[in-house]
PDB file of C-alpha atoms and ligand atoms in Angstrom:
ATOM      1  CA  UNK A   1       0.000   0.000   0.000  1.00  0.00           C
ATOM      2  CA  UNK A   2       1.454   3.565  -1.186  1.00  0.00           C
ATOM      3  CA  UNK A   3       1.410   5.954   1.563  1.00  0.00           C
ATOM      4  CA  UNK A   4       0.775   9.330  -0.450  1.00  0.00           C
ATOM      5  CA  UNK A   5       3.696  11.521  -1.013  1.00  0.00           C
ATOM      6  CA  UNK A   6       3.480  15.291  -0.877  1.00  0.00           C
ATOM      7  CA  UNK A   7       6.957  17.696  -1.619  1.00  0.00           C
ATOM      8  CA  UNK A   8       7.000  20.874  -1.450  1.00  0.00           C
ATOM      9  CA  UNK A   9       9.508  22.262  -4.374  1.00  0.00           C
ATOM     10  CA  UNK A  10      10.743  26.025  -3.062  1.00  0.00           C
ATOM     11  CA  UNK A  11      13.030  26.897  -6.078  1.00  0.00           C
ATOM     12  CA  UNK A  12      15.057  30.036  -5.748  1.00  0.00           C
ATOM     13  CA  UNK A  13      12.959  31.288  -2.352  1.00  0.00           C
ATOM     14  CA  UNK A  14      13.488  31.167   1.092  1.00  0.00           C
ATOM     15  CA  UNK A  15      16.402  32.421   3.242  1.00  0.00           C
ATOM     16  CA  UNK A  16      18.144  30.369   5.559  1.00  0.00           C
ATOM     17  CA  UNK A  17      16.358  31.908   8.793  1.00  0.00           C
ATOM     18  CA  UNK A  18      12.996  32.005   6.434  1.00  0.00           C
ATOM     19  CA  UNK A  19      13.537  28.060   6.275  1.00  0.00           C
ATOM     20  CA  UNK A  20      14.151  27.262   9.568  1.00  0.00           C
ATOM     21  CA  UNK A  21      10.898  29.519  10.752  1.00  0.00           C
ATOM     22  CA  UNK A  22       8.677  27.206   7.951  1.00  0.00           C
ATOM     23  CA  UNK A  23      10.236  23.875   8.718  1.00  0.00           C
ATOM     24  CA  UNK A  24       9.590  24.499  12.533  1.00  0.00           C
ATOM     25  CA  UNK A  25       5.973  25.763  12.104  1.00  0.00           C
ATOM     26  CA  UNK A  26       5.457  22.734   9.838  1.00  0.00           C
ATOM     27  CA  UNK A  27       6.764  20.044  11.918  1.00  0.00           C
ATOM     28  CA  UNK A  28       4.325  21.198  14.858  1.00  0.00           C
ATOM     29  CA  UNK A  29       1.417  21.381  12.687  1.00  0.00           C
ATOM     30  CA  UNK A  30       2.171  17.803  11.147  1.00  0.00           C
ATOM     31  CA  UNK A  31       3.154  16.184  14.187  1.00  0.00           C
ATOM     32  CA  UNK A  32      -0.037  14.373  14.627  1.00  0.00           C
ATOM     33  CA  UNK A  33      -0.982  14.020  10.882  1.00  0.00           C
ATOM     34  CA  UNK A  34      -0.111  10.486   9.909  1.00  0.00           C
ATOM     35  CA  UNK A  35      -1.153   8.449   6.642  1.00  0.00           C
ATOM     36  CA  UNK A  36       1.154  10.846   4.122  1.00  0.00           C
ATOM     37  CA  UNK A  37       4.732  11.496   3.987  1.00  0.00           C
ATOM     38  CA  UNK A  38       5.671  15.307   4.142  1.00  0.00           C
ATOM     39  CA  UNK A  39       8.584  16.550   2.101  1.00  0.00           C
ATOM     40  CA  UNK A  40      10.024  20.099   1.549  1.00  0.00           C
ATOM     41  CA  UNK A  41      13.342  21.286  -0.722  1.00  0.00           C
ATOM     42  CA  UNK A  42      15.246  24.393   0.260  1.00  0.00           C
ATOM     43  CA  UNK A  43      17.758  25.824  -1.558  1.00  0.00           C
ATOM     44  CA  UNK A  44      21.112  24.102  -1.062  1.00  0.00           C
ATOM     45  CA  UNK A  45      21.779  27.254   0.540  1.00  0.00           C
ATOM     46  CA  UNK A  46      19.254  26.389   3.537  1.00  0.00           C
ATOM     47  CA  UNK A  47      19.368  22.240   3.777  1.00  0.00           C
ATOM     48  CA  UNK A  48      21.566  21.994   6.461  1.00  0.00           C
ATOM     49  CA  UNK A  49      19.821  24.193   8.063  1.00  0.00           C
ATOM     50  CA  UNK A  50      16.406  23.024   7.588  1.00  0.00           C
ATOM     51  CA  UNK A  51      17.107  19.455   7.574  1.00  0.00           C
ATOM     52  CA  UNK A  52      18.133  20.417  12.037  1.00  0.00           C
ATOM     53  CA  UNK A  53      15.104  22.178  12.220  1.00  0.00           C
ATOM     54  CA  UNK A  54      13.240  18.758  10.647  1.00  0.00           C
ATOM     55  CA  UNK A  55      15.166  16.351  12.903  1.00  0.00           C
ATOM     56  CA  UNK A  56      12.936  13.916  14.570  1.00  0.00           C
ATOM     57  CA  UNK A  57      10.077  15.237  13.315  1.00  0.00           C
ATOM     58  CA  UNK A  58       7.515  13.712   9.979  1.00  0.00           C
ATOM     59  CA  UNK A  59       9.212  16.265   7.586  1.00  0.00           C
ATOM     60  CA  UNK A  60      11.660  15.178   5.279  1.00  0.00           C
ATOM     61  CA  UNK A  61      14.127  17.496   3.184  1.00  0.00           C
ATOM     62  CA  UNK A  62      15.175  17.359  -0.211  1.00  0.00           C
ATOM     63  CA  UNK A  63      17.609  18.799  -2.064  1.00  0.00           C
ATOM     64  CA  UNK A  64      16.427  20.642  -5.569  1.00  0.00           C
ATOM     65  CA  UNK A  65      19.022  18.941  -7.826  1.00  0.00           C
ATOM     66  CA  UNK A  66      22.637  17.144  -7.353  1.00  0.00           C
ATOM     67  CA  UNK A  67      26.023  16.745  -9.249  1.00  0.00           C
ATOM     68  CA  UNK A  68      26.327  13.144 -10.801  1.00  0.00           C
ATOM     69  CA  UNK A  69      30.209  12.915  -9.505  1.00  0.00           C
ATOM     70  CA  UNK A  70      31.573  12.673  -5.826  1.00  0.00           C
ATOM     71  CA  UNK A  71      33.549  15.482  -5.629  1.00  0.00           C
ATOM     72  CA  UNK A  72      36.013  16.991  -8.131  1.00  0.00           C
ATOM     73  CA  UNK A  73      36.388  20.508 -10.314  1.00  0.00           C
ATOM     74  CA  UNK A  74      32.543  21.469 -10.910  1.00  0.00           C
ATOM     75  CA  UNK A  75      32.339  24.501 -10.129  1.00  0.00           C
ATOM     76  CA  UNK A  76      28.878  25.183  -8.722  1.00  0.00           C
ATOM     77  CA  UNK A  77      27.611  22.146  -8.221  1.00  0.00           C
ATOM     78  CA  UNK A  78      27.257  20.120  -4.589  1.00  0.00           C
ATOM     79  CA  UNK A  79      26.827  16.179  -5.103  1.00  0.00           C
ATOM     80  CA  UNK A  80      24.860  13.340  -3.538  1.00  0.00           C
ATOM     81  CA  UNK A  81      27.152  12.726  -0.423  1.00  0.00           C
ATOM     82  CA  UNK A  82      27.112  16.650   0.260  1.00  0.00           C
ATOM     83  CA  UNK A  83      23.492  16.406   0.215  1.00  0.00           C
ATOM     84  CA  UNK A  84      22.907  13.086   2.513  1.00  0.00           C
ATOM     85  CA  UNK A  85      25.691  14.938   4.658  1.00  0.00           C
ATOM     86  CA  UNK A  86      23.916  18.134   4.702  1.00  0.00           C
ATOM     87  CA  UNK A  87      20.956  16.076   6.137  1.00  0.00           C
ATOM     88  CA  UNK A  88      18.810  15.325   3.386  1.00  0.00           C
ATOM     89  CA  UNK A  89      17.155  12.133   2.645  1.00  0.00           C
ATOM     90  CA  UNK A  90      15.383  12.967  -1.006  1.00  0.00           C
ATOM     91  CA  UNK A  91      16.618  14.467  -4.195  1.00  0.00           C
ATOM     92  CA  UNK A  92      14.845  16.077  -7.016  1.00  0.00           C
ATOM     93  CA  UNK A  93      16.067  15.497 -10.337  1.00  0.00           C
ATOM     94  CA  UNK A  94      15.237  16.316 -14.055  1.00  0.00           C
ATOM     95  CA  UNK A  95      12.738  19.800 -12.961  1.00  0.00           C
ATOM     96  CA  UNK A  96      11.439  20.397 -16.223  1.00  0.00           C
ATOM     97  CA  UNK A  97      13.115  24.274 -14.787  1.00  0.00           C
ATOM     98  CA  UNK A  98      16.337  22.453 -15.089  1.00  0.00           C
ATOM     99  CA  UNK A  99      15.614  20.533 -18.425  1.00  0.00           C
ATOM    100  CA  UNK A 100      14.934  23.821 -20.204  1.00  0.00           C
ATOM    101  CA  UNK A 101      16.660  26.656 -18.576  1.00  0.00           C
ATOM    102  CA  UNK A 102      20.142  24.546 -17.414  1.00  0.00           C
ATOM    103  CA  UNK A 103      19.956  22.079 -20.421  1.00  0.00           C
ATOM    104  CA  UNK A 104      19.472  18.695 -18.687  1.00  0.00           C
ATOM    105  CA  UNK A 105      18.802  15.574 -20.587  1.00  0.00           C
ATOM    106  CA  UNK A 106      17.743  12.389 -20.333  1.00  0.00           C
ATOM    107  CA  UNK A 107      21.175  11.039 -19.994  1.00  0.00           C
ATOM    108  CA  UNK A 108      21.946  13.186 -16.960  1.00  0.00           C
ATOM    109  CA  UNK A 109      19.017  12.636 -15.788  1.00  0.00           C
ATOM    110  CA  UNK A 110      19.990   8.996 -15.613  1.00  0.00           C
ATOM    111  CA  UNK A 111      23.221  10.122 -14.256  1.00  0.00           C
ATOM    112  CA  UNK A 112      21.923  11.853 -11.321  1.00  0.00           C
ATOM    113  CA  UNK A 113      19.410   9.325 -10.378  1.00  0.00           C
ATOM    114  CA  UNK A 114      22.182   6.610 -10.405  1.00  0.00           C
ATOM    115  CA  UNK A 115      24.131   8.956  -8.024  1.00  0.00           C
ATOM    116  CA  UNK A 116      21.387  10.065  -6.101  1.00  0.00           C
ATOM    117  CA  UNK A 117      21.134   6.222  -5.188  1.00  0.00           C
ATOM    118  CA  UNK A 118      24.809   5.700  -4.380  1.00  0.00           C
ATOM    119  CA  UNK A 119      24.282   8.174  -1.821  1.00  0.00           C
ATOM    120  CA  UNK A 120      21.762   6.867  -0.068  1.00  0.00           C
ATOM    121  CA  UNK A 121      19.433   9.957  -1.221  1.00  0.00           C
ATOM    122  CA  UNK A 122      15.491   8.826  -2.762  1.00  0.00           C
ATOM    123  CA  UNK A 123      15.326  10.526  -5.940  1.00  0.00           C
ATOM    124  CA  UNK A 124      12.060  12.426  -6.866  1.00  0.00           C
ATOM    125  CA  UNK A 125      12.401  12.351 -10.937  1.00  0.00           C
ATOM    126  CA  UNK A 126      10.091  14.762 -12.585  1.00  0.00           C
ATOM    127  CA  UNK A 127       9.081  13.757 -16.028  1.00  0.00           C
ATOM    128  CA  UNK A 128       6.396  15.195 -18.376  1.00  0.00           C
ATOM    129  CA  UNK A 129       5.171  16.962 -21.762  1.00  0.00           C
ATOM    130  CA  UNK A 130       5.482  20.227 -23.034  1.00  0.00           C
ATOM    131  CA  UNK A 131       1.987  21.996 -24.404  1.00  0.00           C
ATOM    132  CA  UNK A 132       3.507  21.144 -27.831  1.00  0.00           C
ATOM    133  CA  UNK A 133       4.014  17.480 -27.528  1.00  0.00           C
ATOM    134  CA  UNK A 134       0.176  17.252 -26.093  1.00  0.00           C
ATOM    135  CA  UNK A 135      -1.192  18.549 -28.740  1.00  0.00           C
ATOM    136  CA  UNK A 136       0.485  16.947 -31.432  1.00  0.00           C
ATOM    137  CA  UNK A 137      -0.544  13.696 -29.318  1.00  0.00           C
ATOM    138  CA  UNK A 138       3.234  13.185 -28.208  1.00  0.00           C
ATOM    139  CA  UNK A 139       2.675  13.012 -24.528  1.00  0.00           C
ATOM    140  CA  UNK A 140       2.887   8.973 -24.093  1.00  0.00           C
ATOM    141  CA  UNK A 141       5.456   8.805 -26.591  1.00  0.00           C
ATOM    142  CA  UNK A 142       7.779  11.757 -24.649  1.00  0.00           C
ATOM    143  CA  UNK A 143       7.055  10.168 -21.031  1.00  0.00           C
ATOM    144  CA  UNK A 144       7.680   6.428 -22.627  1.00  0.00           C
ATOM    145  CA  UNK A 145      11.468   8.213 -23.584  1.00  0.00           C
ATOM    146  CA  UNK A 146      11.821  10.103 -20.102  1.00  0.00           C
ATOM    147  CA  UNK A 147      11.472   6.699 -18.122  1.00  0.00           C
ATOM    148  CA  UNK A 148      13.547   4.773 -20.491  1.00  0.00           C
ATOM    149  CA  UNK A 149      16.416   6.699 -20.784  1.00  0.00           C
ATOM    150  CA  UNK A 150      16.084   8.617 -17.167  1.00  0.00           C
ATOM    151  CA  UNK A 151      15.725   5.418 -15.253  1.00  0.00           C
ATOM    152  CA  UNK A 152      18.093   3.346 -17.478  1.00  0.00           C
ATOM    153  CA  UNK A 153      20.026   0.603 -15.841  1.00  0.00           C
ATOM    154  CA  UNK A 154      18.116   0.830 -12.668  1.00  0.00           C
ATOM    155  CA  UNK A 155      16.771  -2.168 -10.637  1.00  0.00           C
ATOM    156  CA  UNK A 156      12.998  -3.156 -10.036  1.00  0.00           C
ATOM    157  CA  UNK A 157      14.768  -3.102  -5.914  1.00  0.00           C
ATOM    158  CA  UNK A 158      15.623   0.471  -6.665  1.00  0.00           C
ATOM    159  CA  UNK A 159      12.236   1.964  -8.772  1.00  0.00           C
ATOM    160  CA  UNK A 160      10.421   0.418  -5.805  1.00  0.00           C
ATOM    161  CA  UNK A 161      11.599   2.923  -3.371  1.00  0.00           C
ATOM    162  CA  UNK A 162      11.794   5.868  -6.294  1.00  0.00           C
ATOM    163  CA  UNK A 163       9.090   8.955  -6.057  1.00  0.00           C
ATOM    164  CA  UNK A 164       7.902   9.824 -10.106  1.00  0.00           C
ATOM    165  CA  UNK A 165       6.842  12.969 -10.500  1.00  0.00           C
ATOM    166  CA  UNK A 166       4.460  13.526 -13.670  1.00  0.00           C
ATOM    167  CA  UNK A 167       4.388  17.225 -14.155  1.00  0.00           C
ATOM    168  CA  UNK A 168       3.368  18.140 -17.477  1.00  0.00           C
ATOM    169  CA  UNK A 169       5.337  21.365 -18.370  1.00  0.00           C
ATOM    170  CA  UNK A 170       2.008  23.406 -19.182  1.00  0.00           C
ATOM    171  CA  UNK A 171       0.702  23.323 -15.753  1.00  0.00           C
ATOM    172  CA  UNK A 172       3.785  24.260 -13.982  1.00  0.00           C
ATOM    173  CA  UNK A 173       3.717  27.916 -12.649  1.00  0.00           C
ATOM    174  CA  UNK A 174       0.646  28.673 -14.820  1.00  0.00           C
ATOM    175  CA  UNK A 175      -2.132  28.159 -13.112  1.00  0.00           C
ATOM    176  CA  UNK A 176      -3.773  25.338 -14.959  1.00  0.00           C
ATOM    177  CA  UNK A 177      -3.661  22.042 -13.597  1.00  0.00           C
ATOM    178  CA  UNK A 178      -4.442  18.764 -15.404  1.00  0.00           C
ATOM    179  CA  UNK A 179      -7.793  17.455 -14.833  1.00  0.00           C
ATOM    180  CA  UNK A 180      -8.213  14.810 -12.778  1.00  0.00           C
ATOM    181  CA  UNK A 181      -9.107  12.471 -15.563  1.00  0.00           C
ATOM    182  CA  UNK A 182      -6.024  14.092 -17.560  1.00  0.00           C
ATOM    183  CA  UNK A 183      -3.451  13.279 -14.456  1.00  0.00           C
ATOM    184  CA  UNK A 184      -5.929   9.524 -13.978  1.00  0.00           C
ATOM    185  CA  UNK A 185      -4.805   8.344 -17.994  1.00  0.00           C
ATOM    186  CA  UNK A 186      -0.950  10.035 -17.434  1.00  0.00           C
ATOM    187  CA  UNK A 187      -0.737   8.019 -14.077  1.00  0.00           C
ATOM    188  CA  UNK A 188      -2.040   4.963 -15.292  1.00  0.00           C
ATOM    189  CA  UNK A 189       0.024   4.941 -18.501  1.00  0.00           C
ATOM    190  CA  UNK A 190       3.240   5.647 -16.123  1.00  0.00           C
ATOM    191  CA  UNK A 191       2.164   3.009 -13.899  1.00  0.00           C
ATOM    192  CA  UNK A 192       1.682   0.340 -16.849  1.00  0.00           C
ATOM    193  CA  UNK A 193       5.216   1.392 -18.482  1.00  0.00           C
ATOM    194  CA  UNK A 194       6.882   0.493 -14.831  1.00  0.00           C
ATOM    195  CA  UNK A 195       4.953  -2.757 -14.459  1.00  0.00           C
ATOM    196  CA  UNK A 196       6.704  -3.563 -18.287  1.00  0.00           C
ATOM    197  CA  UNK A 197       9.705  -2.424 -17.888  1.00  0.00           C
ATOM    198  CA  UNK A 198      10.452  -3.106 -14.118  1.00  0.00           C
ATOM    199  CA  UNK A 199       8.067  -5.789 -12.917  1.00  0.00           C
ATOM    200  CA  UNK A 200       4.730  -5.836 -11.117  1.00  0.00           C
ATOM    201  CA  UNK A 201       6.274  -5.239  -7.589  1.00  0.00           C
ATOM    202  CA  UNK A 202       8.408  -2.442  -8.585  1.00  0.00           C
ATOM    203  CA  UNK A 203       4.947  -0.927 -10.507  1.00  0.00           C
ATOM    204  CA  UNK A 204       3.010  -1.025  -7.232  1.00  0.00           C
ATOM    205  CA  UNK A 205       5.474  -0.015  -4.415  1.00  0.00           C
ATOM    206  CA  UNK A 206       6.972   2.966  -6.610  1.00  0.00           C
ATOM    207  CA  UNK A 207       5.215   6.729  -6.010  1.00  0.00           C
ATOM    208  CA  UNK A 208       3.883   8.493  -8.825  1.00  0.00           C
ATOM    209  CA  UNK A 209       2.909  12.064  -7.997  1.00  0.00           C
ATOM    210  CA  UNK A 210       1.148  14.787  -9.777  1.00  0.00           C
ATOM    211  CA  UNK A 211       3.030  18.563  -9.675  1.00  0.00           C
ATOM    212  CA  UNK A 212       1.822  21.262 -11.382  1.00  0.00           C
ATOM    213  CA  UNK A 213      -0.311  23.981 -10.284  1.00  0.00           C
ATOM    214  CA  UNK A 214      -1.971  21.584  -7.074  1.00  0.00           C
ATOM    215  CA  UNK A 215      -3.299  23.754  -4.530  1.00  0.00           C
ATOM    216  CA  UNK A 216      -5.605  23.066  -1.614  1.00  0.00           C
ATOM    217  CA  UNK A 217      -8.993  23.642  -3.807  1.00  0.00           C
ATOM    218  CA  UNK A 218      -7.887  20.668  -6.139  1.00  0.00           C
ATOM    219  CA  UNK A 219      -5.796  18.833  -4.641  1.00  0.00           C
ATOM    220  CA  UNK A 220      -8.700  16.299  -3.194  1.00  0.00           C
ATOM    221  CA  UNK A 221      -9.877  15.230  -7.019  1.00  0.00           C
ATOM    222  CA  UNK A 222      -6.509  14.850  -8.043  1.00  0.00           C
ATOM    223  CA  UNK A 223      -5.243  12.250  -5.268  1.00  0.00           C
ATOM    224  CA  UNK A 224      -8.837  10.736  -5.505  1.00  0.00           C
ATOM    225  CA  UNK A 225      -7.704   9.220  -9.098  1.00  0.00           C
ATOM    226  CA  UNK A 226      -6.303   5.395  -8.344  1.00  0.00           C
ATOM    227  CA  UNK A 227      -2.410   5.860  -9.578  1.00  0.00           C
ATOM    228  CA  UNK A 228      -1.542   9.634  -8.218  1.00  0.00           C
ATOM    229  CA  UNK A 229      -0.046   9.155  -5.261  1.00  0.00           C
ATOM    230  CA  UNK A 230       0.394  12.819  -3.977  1.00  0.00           C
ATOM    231  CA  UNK A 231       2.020  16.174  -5.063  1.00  0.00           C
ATOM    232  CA  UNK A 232       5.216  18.016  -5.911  1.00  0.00           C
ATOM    233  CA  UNK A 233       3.738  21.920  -5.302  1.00  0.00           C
ATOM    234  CA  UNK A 234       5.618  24.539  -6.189  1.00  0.00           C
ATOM    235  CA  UNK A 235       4.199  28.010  -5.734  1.00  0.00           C
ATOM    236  CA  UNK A 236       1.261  26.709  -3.059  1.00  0.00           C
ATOM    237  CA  UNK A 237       4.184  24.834  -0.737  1.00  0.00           C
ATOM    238  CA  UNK A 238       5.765  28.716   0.283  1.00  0.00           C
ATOM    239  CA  UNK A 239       3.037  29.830   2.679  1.00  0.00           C
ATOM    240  CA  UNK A 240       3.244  27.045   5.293  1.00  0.00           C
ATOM    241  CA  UNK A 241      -0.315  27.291   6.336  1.00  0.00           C
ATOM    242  CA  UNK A 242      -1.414  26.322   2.471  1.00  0.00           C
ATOM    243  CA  UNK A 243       0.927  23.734   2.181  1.00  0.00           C
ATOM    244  CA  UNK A 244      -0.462  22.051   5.667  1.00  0.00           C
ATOM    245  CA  UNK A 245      -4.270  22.033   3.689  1.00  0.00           C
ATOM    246  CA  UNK A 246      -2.805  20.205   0.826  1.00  0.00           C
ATOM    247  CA  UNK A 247      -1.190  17.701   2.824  1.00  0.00           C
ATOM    248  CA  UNK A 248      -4.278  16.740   5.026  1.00  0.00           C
ATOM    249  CA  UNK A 249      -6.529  16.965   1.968  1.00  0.00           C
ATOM    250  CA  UNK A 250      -4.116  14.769  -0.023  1.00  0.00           C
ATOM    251  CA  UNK A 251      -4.624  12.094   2.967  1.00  0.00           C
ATOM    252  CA  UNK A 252      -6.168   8.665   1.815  1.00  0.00           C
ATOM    253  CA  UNK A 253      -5.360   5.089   1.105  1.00  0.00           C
ATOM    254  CA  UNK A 254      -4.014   4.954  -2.258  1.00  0.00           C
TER     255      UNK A 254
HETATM  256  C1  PEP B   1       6.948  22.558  -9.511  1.00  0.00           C
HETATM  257  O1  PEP B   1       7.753  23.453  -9.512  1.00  0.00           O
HETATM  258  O2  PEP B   1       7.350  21.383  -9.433  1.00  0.00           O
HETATM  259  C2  PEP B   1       5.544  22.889  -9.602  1.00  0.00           C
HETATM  260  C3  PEP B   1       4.678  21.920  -9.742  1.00  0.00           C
HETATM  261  O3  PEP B   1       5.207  24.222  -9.521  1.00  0.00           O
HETATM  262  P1  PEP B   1       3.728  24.847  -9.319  1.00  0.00           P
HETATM  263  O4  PEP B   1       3.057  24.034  -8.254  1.00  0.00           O
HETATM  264  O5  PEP B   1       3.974  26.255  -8.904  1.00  0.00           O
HETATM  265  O6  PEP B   1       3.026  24.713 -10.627  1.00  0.00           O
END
């Protein structure tokens, strides 16, 4: 049984100090809310900090993104041990932000999730479609690639414990969210593609969650559809008193 999943992606926002007052308001107002798994991902900037203010409590940190190599001359970058050291158990990887502003592919995609792994971090990859592809009817076709190549060479052991993220590029930031039965046929077709191509065991215990425009007014219908398993929010996850309503309305026995 798949315990829903809710992130909260901050991007470029948040101080350290503004991170530590959210993750400590957070982790009192989640303290008794069970049945979902609470995540939030400062910027690198703020993990160590935030991951303290989360100790022993039911929210998890993540870091935004992560360097494929250990260590070495990458200037900029901060890799998977840095990360787990920092405090952090999850990693998000492939943003579609980071796909088409930083030039991320597929292949380092596959890169990062590999390393992600090594370190002991749970990756959140975020695949999905551009308007474009949807309307030329590409959106199974571009997802089918996106698993493929981002979770190439990866064990059924390994997607098992993974978090999906199916955020179709036109929703993020914009205000319009998939429809329920939109994110229901996505999911579904995600679901079937990891029951293929990693086994019926590794299909059922791996998270798929919807991100892209969820807020607490539609939140509800989306989790309600059989394979979405929670949210990555970006914009809604800031305000700390929003994100709490998403997380209790995205409660339920998926
Ligand atoms: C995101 O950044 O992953 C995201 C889903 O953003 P928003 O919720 O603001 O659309």
């Amino acid at each position: 049984m798949r315990i829903p999943f809710v992130a909260g992606n901050w991007k470029m926002h948040k101080t350290v100090a503004e991170a530590v007052k959210y993750v400590k308001e957070l982790r009192g107002l989640v303290k008794d809310v069970d049945g979902v798994e609470v995540v939030v991902s400062p910027p690198f900037t703020a993990l160590h900090a935030a991951a303290e203010a989360a100790r022993n409590s039911n929210v998890g940190i993540a870091a935004q993104d992560l360097h494929w190599e250990r260590e070495g001359a990458f200037t900029g970058e901060v890799s998977g041990a840095m990360i787990r050291e920092a405090g952090a158990e999850y990693v998000v990887v492939g943003h579609s932000e980071r796909r088409t502003l930083f030039g991320e592919t597929d292949a380092t995609v596959n890169r990062k999730v590999a390393a992600a792994c090594a370190a002991g971090l749970t990756p959140l990859v975020c695949i999905g479609e551009t308007l474009d592809q949807r309307e030329r009817q590409e959106t199974f076709d571009v997802l089918d690639r996106q698993i493929r190549q981002g979770l190439d060479g990866l064990t059924g052991e390994r997607i098992a414990q993974l978090v999906v993220a199916y955020e179709p590029v036109w929703a993020i930031g914009t205000g319009r969210n998939a429809t329920p039965a939109q994110a229901a046929e996505t999911h579904g077709h995600i679901r079937k593609r990891l029951r293929q191509w990693f086994g019926p065991d590794a299909a059922e215990l791996c998270h798929v969650i919807y991100g892209g425009s969820v807020k607490p007014d539609n939140i509800a219908d989306l989790v309600s559809q059989p394979d979405v398993d929670g949210a990555l929010v970006g914009g809604a996850s800031l305000d700390v008193r929003g994100f709490l309503e998403i997380v209790t309305r995205s409660r339920r026995a998926v």
